[in-house]
């Protein structure tokens, strides 16, 4: 049975999600919400650059609520809980990279109630958080016993991140260290990453302190650094590192870290990615200890192609749709859903062969 999917927002994730729906054998694109007035009324295929699809984008939430669809991939700039609740109440399953990975009973109560009222399911997913930070290390931990420590860590060069406003005004690059340390980034990241750490703690059964320790470090430029937001001058923030840790007897038992650097030169402290370069890394310590490094989601500086972490995020959302539609109403996390995989490409035909 083909499931009918609506794409909510056509930014980086949204565009990749539309393309992923088109490639998925069990899904059909039936609608699309856009924030930008100039995109409303246009064919979605033209918006995402694949040619006409016969599906028209709308900026009306009422139109989406009234439409017949099985699932919405909800990927706007910022989550609006009222919208998500309305989508669930209208009977649409929601898969999203913007939250609800592992909400507590209290923080998830409103959404759970809306989902049950609409006989629908909400699932939060992504890459980090939402994949590399908890789901995949937990899966890997099945190959060890007596686990004492779990780590997930991102090493990314943000010179490929073509979002100057986000880099400057949200992420605090180019600010003074004091300004960056007191800016919005820690709070913005905390919710998702703390849920990721809590999921690992609960699933592994660590007797951890309920308070997750959130800390951050800063590196400044020692010489001018060219970046998508312009030149970062000496003394300005050019590297940020955030850690979220669950502590057992004062020692980290689960740690999720992001390392976001504007290159590996002219930084103080002299942070680098090490010889392995940009990657996501997952480590399990137990019987046995092991480390897994994942490459391919970060673009090379000056390279071609989209940001593959964004494409991976969209794929993770899209591939989850059948399992989420089949799940009982409420909030479904990775701990509730069966194995989710990609799907084989359509067989090549005629001259493609
Ligand atoms: N969990 C993860 O691993 C993960 C990974 C990547 C991204 N994300 C999250 O996924 C979301 C989408 O990311 P993205 O890379 O696609 O972002 P993006 O490229 O900035 O696109 C966001 C889209 O949201 C819409 N939008 C713009 N301003 C808006 C506003 N004020 N209110 C509501 N919608 C607005 C626009 O849609 P239209 O262009 O259609 O008008 C815009 O294109 C973000 O919240 C991001 O943090 C999570």
PDB file of N, CA, C and O and ligand atoms in Angstrom, residues 8-15 32-39 47 74-79 83 96-99 101 125-131 161 163 166 280 309-310 313-314, ligand 1:
ATOM      1  N   UNK A   8       6.672  19.282   4.871  1.00  0.00           N
ATOM      2  CA  UNK A   8       6.471  20.566   5.549  1.00  0.00           C
ATOM      3  C   UNK A   8       7.787  21.340   5.520  1.00  0.00           C
ATOM      4  O   UNK A   8       8.725  20.984   6.202  1.00  0.00           O
ATOM      5  N   UNK A   9       7.866  22.339   4.669  1.00  0.00           N
ATOM      6  CA  UNK A   9       9.020  23.245   4.463  1.00  0.00           C
ATOM      7  C   UNK A   9      10.033  22.649   3.492  1.00  0.00           C
ATOM      8  O   UNK A   9      10.301  21.453   3.498  1.00  0.00           O
ATOM      9  N   UNK A  10      10.548  23.541   2.655  1.00  0.00           N
ATOM     10  CA  UNK A  10      11.467  23.109   1.598  1.00  0.00           C
ATOM     11  C   UNK A  10      12.821  23.812   1.714  1.00  0.00           C
ATOM     12  O   UNK A  10      13.312  24.410   0.762  1.00  0.00           O
ATOM     13  N   UNK A  11      13.411  23.730   2.913  1.00  0.00           N
ATOM     14  CA  UNK A  11      14.808  24.134   3.075  1.00  0.00           C
ATOM     15  C   UNK A  11      15.690  22.960   2.672  1.00  0.00           C
ATOM     16  O   UNK A  11      15.280  22.091   1.886  1.00  0.00           O
ATOM     17  N   UNK A  12      16.915  22.937   3.218  1.00  0.00           N
ATOM     18  CA  UNK A  12      17.849  21.863   2.863  1.00  0.00           C
ATOM     19  C   UNK A  12      17.257  20.484   3.117  1.00  0.00           C
ATOM     20  O   UNK A  12      17.264  19.603   2.240  1.00  0.00           O
ATOM     21  N   UNK A  13      16.714  20.266   4.318  1.00  0.00           N
ATOM     22  CA  UNK A  13      16.150  18.952   4.647  1.00  0.00           C
ATOM     23  C   UNK A  13      14.907  18.689   3.798  1.00  0.00           C
ATOM     24  O   UNK A  13      14.720  17.595   3.255  1.00  0.00           O
ATOM     25  N   UNK A  14      14.058  19.710   3.662  1.00  0.00           N
ATOM     26  CA  UNK A  14      12.799  19.532   2.933  1.00  0.00           C
ATOM     27  C   UNK A  14      13.013  19.146   1.477  1.00  0.00           C
ATOM     28  O   UNK A  14      12.352  18.241   0.956  1.00  0.00           O
ATOM     29  N   UNK A  15      13.944  19.825   0.813  1.00  0.00           N
ATOM     30  CA  UNK A  15      14.220  19.508  -0.596  1.00  0.00           C
ATOM     31  C   UNK A  15      14.718  18.064  -0.706  1.00  0.00           C
ATOM     32  O   UNK A  15      14.255  17.285  -1.553  1.00  0.00           O
ATOM     33  N   UNK A  32       2.531  19.810   0.106  1.00  0.00           N
ATOM     34  CA  UNK A  32       3.742  20.477   0.597  1.00  0.00           C
ATOM     35  C   UNK A  32       3.372  21.838   1.176  1.00  0.00           C
ATOM     36  O   UNK A  32       2.694  22.630   0.519  1.00  0.00           O
ATOM     37  N   UNK A  33       3.821  22.079   2.409  1.00  0.00           N
ATOM     38  CA  UNK A  33       3.658  23.391   3.023  1.00  0.00           C
ATOM     39  C   UNK A  33       4.975  24.148   2.878  1.00  0.00           C
ATOM     40  O   UNK A  33       6.053  23.568   3.041  1.00  0.00           O
ATOM     41  N   UNK A  34       4.863  25.435   2.532  1.00  0.00           N
ATOM     42  CA  UNK A  34       6.059  26.282   2.445  1.00  0.00           C
ATOM     43  C   UNK A  34       5.862  27.522   3.307  1.00  0.00           C
ATOM     44  O   UNK A  34       4.738  27.996   3.486  1.00  0.00           O
ATOM     45  N   UNK A  35       6.961  28.015   3.834  1.00  0.00           N
ATOM     46  CA  UNK A  35       6.913  29.245   4.632  1.00  0.00           C
ATOM     47  C   UNK A  35       6.990  30.471   3.733  1.00  0.00           C
ATOM     48  O   UNK A  35       6.323  31.470   3.967  1.00  0.00           O
ATOM     49  N   UNK A  36       7.785  30.384   2.666  1.00  0.00           N
ATOM     50  CA  UNK A  36       8.036  31.553   1.815  1.00  0.00           C
ATOM     51  C   UNK A  36       6.848  31.820   0.908  1.00  0.00           C
ATOM     52  O   UNK A  36       6.479  30.941   0.116  1.00  0.00           O
ATOM     53  N   UNK A  37       6.257  33.038   0.972  1.00  0.00           N
ATOM     54  CA  UNK A  37       5.087  33.335   0.136  1.00  0.00           C
ATOM     55  C   UNK A  37       5.385  33.142  -1.351  1.00  0.00           C
ATOM     56  O   UNK A  37       4.522  32.711  -2.108  1.00  0.00           O
ATOM     57  N   UNK A  38       6.633  33.413  -1.769  1.00  0.00           N
ATOM     58  CA  UNK A  38       6.933  33.296  -3.210  1.00  0.00           C
ATOM     59  C   UNK A  38       6.955  31.851  -3.691  1.00  0.00           C
ATOM     60  O   UNK A  38       6.883  31.589  -4.890  1.00  0.00           O
ATOM     61  N   UNK A  39       7.027  30.893  -2.783  1.00  0.00           N
ATOM     62  CA  UNK A  39       7.000  29.484  -3.210  1.00  0.00           C
ATOM     63  C   UNK A  39       5.557  28.955  -3.256  1.00  0.00           C
ATOM     64  O   UNK A  39       5.288  27.951  -3.925  1.00  0.00           O
ATOM     65  N   UNK A  47      10.124  23.650  -7.354  1.00  0.00           N
ATOM     66  CA  UNK A  47      10.811  24.223  -6.174  1.00  0.00           C
ATOM     67  C   UNK A  47      12.070  23.410  -5.849  1.00  0.00           C
ATOM     68  O   UNK A  47      13.112  23.965  -5.540  1.00  0.00           O
ATOM     69  N   UNK A  74       7.974  16.936   8.920  1.00  0.00           N
ATOM     70  CA  UNK A  74       7.892  18.298   9.455  1.00  0.00           C
ATOM     71  C   UNK A  74       9.308  18.850   9.646  1.00  0.00           C
ATOM     72  O   UNK A  74       9.994  18.479  10.597  1.00  0.00           O
ATOM     73  N   UNK A  75       9.767  19.723   8.708  1.00  0.00           N
ATOM     74  CA  UNK A  75      11.159  20.196   8.754  1.00  0.00           C
ATOM     75  C   UNK A  75      11.286  21.708   8.566  1.00  0.00           C
ATOM     76  O   UNK A  75      12.020  22.179   7.698  1.00  0.00           O
ATOM     77  N   UNK A  76      10.585  22.512   9.392  1.00  0.00           N
ATOM     78  CA  UNK A  76      10.750  23.973   9.291  1.00  0.00           C
ATOM     79  C   UNK A  76      12.004  24.418  10.029  1.00  0.00           C
ATOM     80  O   UNK A  76      12.665  23.608  10.693  1.00  0.00           O
ATOM     81  N   UNK A  77      12.290  25.698   9.934  1.00  0.00           N
ATOM     82  CA  UNK A  77      13.459  26.261  10.612  1.00  0.00           C
ATOM     83  C   UNK A  77      13.397  26.003  12.120  1.00  0.00           C
ATOM     84  O   UNK A  77      14.369  25.575  12.722  1.00  0.00           O
ATOM     85  N   UNK A  78      12.242  26.280  12.704  1.00  0.00           N
ATOM     86  CA  UNK A  78      12.061  26.086  14.146  1.00  0.00           C
ATOM     87  C   UNK A  78      10.754  25.341  14.357  1.00  0.00           C
ATOM     88  O   UNK A  78       9.773  25.616  13.666  1.00  0.00           O
ATOM     89  N   UNK A  79      10.732  24.467  15.361  1.00  0.00           N
ATOM     90  CA  UNK A  79       9.505  23.726  15.642  1.00  0.00           C
ATOM     91  C   UNK A  79       8.449  24.655  16.227  1.00  0.00           C
ATOM     92  O   UNK A  79       8.754  25.509  17.055  1.00  0.00           O
ATOM     93  N   UNK A  83       1.590  23.741  15.759  1.00  0.00           N
ATOM     94  CA  UNK A  83       1.408  23.148  14.422  1.00  0.00           C
ATOM     95  C   UNK A  83       1.495  21.628  14.489  1.00  0.00           C
ATOM     96  O   UNK A  83       0.685  20.929  13.879  1.00  0.00           O
ATOM     97  N   UNK A  96       9.866  14.007  12.241  1.00  0.00           N
ATOM     98  CA  UNK A  96      10.523  15.320  12.254  1.00  0.00           C
ATOM     99  C   UNK A  96      11.964  15.270  12.743  1.00  0.00           C
ATOM    100  O   UNK A  96      12.271  14.505  13.658  1.00  0.00           O
ATOM    101  N   UNK A  97      12.835  16.117  12.149  1.00  0.00           N
ATOM    102  CA  UNK A  97      14.199  16.257  12.692  1.00  0.00           C
ATOM    103  C   UNK A  97      14.318  17.430  13.656  1.00  0.00           C
ATOM    104  O   UNK A  97      15.427  17.848  13.952  1.00  0.00           O
ATOM    105  N   UNK A  98      13.202  18.013  14.092  1.00  0.00           N
ATOM    106  CA  UNK A  98      13.307  19.220  14.928  1.00  0.00           C
ATOM    107  C   UNK A  98      12.888  19.001  16.391  1.00  0.00           C
ATOM    108  O   UNK A  98      12.692  19.966  17.110  1.00  0.00           O
ATOM    109  N   UNK A  99      12.822  17.754  16.852  1.00  0.00           N
ATOM    110  CA  UNK A  99      12.518  17.541  18.270  1.00  0.00           C
ATOM    111  C   UNK A  99      11.787  16.242  18.534  1.00  0.00           C
ATOM    112  O   UNK A  99      11.606  15.425  17.635  1.00  0.00           O
ATOM    113  N   UNK A 101      12.665  13.556  20.220  1.00  0.00           N
ATOM    114  CA  UNK A 101      13.434  12.303  20.104  1.00  0.00           C
ATOM    115  C   UNK A 101      13.097  11.334  21.217  1.00  0.00           C
ATOM    116  O   UNK A 101      12.920  10.148  21.007  1.00  0.00           O
ATOM    117  N   UNK A 125      13.583  12.268  14.756  1.00  0.00           N
ATOM    118  CA  UNK A 125      14.731  11.542  14.210  1.00  0.00           C
ATOM    119  C   UNK A 125      15.745  12.550  13.671  1.00  0.00           C
ATOM    120  O   UNK A 125      15.685  13.732  14.010  1.00  0.00           O
ATOM    121  N   UNK A 126      16.707  12.129  12.861  1.00  0.00           N
ATOM    122  CA  UNK A 126      17.706  13.066  12.334  1.00  0.00           C
ATOM    123  C   UNK A 126      19.037  12.371  12.152  1.00  0.00           C
ATOM    124  O   UNK A 126      19.097  11.168  11.919  1.00  0.00           O
ATOM    125  N   UNK A 127      20.116  13.164  12.257  1.00  0.00           N
ATOM    126  CA  UNK A 127      21.460  12.569  12.221  1.00  0.00           C
ATOM    127  C   UNK A 127      22.154  12.814  13.555  1.00  0.00           C
ATOM    128  O   UNK A 127      22.658  11.882  14.169  1.00  0.00           O
ATOM    129  N   UNK A 128      22.132  14.082  14.013  1.00  0.00           N
ATOM    130  CA  UNK A 128      22.752  14.394  15.300  1.00  0.00           C
ATOM    131  C   UNK A 128      22.161  15.700  15.821  1.00  0.00           C
ATOM    132  O   UNK A 128      22.519  16.743  15.293  1.00  0.00           O
ATOM    133  N   UNK A 129      21.257  15.626  16.777  1.00  0.00           N
ATOM    134  CA  UNK A 129      20.810  14.394  17.413  1.00  0.00           C
ATOM    135  C   UNK A 129      19.817  13.663  16.528  1.00  0.00           C
ATOM    136  O   UNK A 129      19.317  14.225  15.564  1.00  0.00           O
ATOM    137  N   UNK A 130      19.570  12.417  16.886  1.00  0.00           N
ATOM    138  CA  UNK A 130      18.540  11.669  16.168  1.00  0.00           C
ATOM    139  C   UNK A 130      19.091  10.510  15.360  1.00  0.00           C
ATOM    140  O   UNK A 130      18.348   9.918  14.579  1.00  0.00           O
ATOM    141  N   UNK A 131      20.371  10.175  15.500  1.00  0.00           N
ATOM    142  CA  UNK A 131      20.932   9.050  14.737  1.00  0.00           C
ATOM    143  C   UNK A 131      22.270   8.673  15.335  1.00  0.00           C
ATOM    144  O   UNK A 131      22.393   7.804  16.194  1.00  0.00           O
ATOM    145  N   UNK A 161      29.355  25.272   5.622  1.00  0.00           N
ATOM    146  CA  UNK A 161      27.969  25.541   6.043  1.00  0.00           C
ATOM    147  C   UNK A 161      27.569  26.932   5.534  1.00  0.00           C
ATOM    148  O   UNK A 161      27.902  27.944   6.137  1.00  0.00           O
ATOM    149  N   UNK A 163      25.368  29.160   5.626  1.00  0.00           N
ATOM    150  CA  UNK A 163      24.259  29.839   6.308  1.00  0.00           C
ATOM    151  C   UNK A 163      24.861  30.931   7.186  1.00  0.00           C
ATOM    152  O   UNK A 163      24.959  30.786   8.408  1.00  0.00           O
ATOM    153  N   UNK A 166      23.018  32.126  10.374  1.00  0.00           N
ATOM    154  CA  UNK A 166      22.992  31.136  11.460  1.00  0.00           C
ATOM    155  C   UNK A 166      24.367  31.075  12.122  1.00  0.00           C
ATOM    156  O   UNK A 166      24.483  31.087  13.365  1.00  0.00           O
ATOM    157  N   UNK A 280      31.901  11.342  11.891  1.00  0.00           N
ATOM    158  CA  UNK A 280      31.167  11.046  13.122  1.00  0.00           C
ATOM    159  C   UNK A 280      31.832   9.811  13.719  1.00  0.00           C
ATOM    160  O   UNK A 280      32.203   8.889  12.975  1.00  0.00           O
ATOM    161  N   UNK A 309      25.052  15.364   5.285  1.00  0.00           N
ATOM    162  CA  UNK A 309      24.402  15.146   6.581  1.00  0.00           C
ATOM    163  C   UNK A 309      22.936  15.552   6.523  1.00  0.00           C
ATOM    164  O   UNK A 309      22.072  14.922   7.144  1.00  0.00           O
ATOM    165  N   UNK A 310      22.658  16.598   5.747  1.00  0.00           N
ATOM    166  CA  UNK A 310      21.275  17.058   5.576  1.00  0.00           C
ATOM    167  C   UNK A 310      20.491  16.029   4.741  1.00  0.00           C
ATOM    168  O   UNK A 310      19.346  15.695   5.050  1.00  0.00           O
ATOM    169  N   UNK A 313      19.826  13.132   6.958  1.00  0.00           N
ATOM    170  CA  UNK A 313      18.737  13.457   7.896  1.00  0.00           C
ATOM    171  C   UNK A 313      17.381  13.258   7.215  1.00  0.00           C
ATOM    172  O   UNK A 313      16.468  12.647   7.778  1.00  0.00           O
ATOM    173  N   UNK A 314      17.265  13.789   5.990  1.00  0.00           N
ATOM    174  CA  UNK A 314      15.998  13.662   5.260  1.00  0.00           C
ATOM    175  C   UNK A 314      15.691  12.189   4.980  1.00  0.00           C
ATOM    176  O   UNK A 314      14.553  11.734   5.139  1.00  0.00           O
TER     177      UNK A 314
HETATM  178  N1  LIG B   1      18.262  16.432  13.924  1.00  0.00           N
HETATM  179  C1  LIG B   1      19.142  16.604  12.983  1.00  0.00           C
HETATM  180  O1  LIG B   1      20.106  15.866  12.850  1.00  0.00           O
HETATM  181  C2  LIG B   1      18.964  17.722  12.007  1.00  0.00           C
HETATM  182  C3  LIG B   1      19.782  17.809  10.875  1.00  0.00           C
HETATM  183  C4  LIG B   1      19.568  18.857   9.962  1.00  0.00           C
HETATM  184  C5  LIG B   1      18.588  19.802  10.230  1.00  0.00           C
HETATM  185  N2  LIG B   1      17.828  19.690  11.351  1.00  0.00           N
HETATM  186  C6  LIG B   1      16.756  20.655  11.616  1.00  0.00           C
HETATM  187  O2  LIG B   1      15.795  20.551  10.584  1.00  0.00           O
HETATM  188  C7  LIG B   1      15.210  21.833  10.343  1.00  0.00           C
HETATM  189  C8  LIG B   1      15.319  22.170   8.869  1.00  0.00           C
HETATM  190  O3  LIG B   1      16.697  22.249   8.538  1.00  0.00           O
HETATM  191  P1  LIG B   1      17.152  22.820   7.121  1.00  0.00           P
HETATM  192  O4  LIG B   1      18.603  22.542   6.993  1.00  0.00           O
HETATM  193  O5  LIG B   1      16.199  22.331   6.085  1.00  0.00           O
HETATM  194  O6  LIG B   1      16.921  24.376   7.349  1.00  0.00           O
HETATM  195  P2  LIG B   1      16.791  25.500   6.250  1.00  0.00           P
HETATM  196  O7  LIG B   1      17.509  25.096   5.013  1.00  0.00           O
HETATM  197  O8  LIG B   1      17.147  26.763   6.916  1.00  0.00           O
HETATM  198  O9  LIG B   1      15.228  25.488   5.866  1.00  0.00           O
HETATM  199  C9  LIG B   1      14.216  25.731   6.765  1.00  0.00           C
HETATM  200  C10 LIG B   1      12.941  26.049   6.020  1.00  0.00           C
HETATM  201  O10 LIG B   1      11.987  26.431   6.994  1.00  0.00           O
HETATM  202  C11 LIG B   1      11.121  27.409   6.424  1.00  0.00           C
HETATM  203  N3  LIG B   1      11.180  28.620   7.240  1.00  0.00           N
HETATM  204  C12 LIG B   1      11.964  29.712   7.120  1.00  0.00           C
HETATM  205  N4  LIG B   1      11.689  30.606   8.070  1.00  0.00           N
HETATM  206  C13 LIG B   1      10.706  30.056   8.800  1.00  0.00           C
HETATM  207  C14 LIG B   1       9.996  30.481   9.939  1.00  0.00           C
HETATM  208  N5  LIG B   1      10.199  31.674  10.489  1.00  0.00           N
HETATM  209  N6  LIG B   1       9.046  29.652  10.440  1.00  0.00           N
HETATM  210  C15 LIG B   1       8.806  28.449   9.878  1.00  0.00           C
HETATM  211  N7  LIG B   1       9.454  27.990   8.802  1.00  0.00           N
HETATM  212  C16 LIG B   1      10.405  28.784   8.298  1.00  0.00           C
HETATM  213  C17 LIG B   1      11.574  27.693   5.020  1.00  0.00           C
HETATM  214  O11 LIG B   1      10.770  26.859   4.201  1.00  0.00           O
HETATM  215  P3  LIG B   1      10.354  27.228   2.699  1.00  0.00           P
HETATM  216  O12 LIG B   1      11.661  27.420   1.975  1.00  0.00           O
HETATM  217  O13 LIG B   1       9.608  26.030   2.243  1.00  0.00           O
HETATM  218  O14 LIG B   1       9.526  28.462   2.734  1.00  0.00           O
HETATM  219  C18 LIG B   1      13.016  27.226   5.052  1.00  0.00           C
HETATM  220  O15 LIG B   1      13.476  26.851   3.791  1.00  0.00           O
HETATM  221  C19 LIG B   1      15.961  22.830  11.231  1.00  0.00           C
HETATM  222  O16 LIG B   1      15.213  23.033  12.411  1.00  0.00           O
HETATM  223  C20 LIG B   1      17.248  22.091  11.580  1.00  0.00           C
HETATM  224  O17 LIG B   1      17.768  22.477  12.823  1.00  0.00           O
HETATM  225  C21 LIG B   1      18.001  18.678  12.235  1.00  0.00           C
END
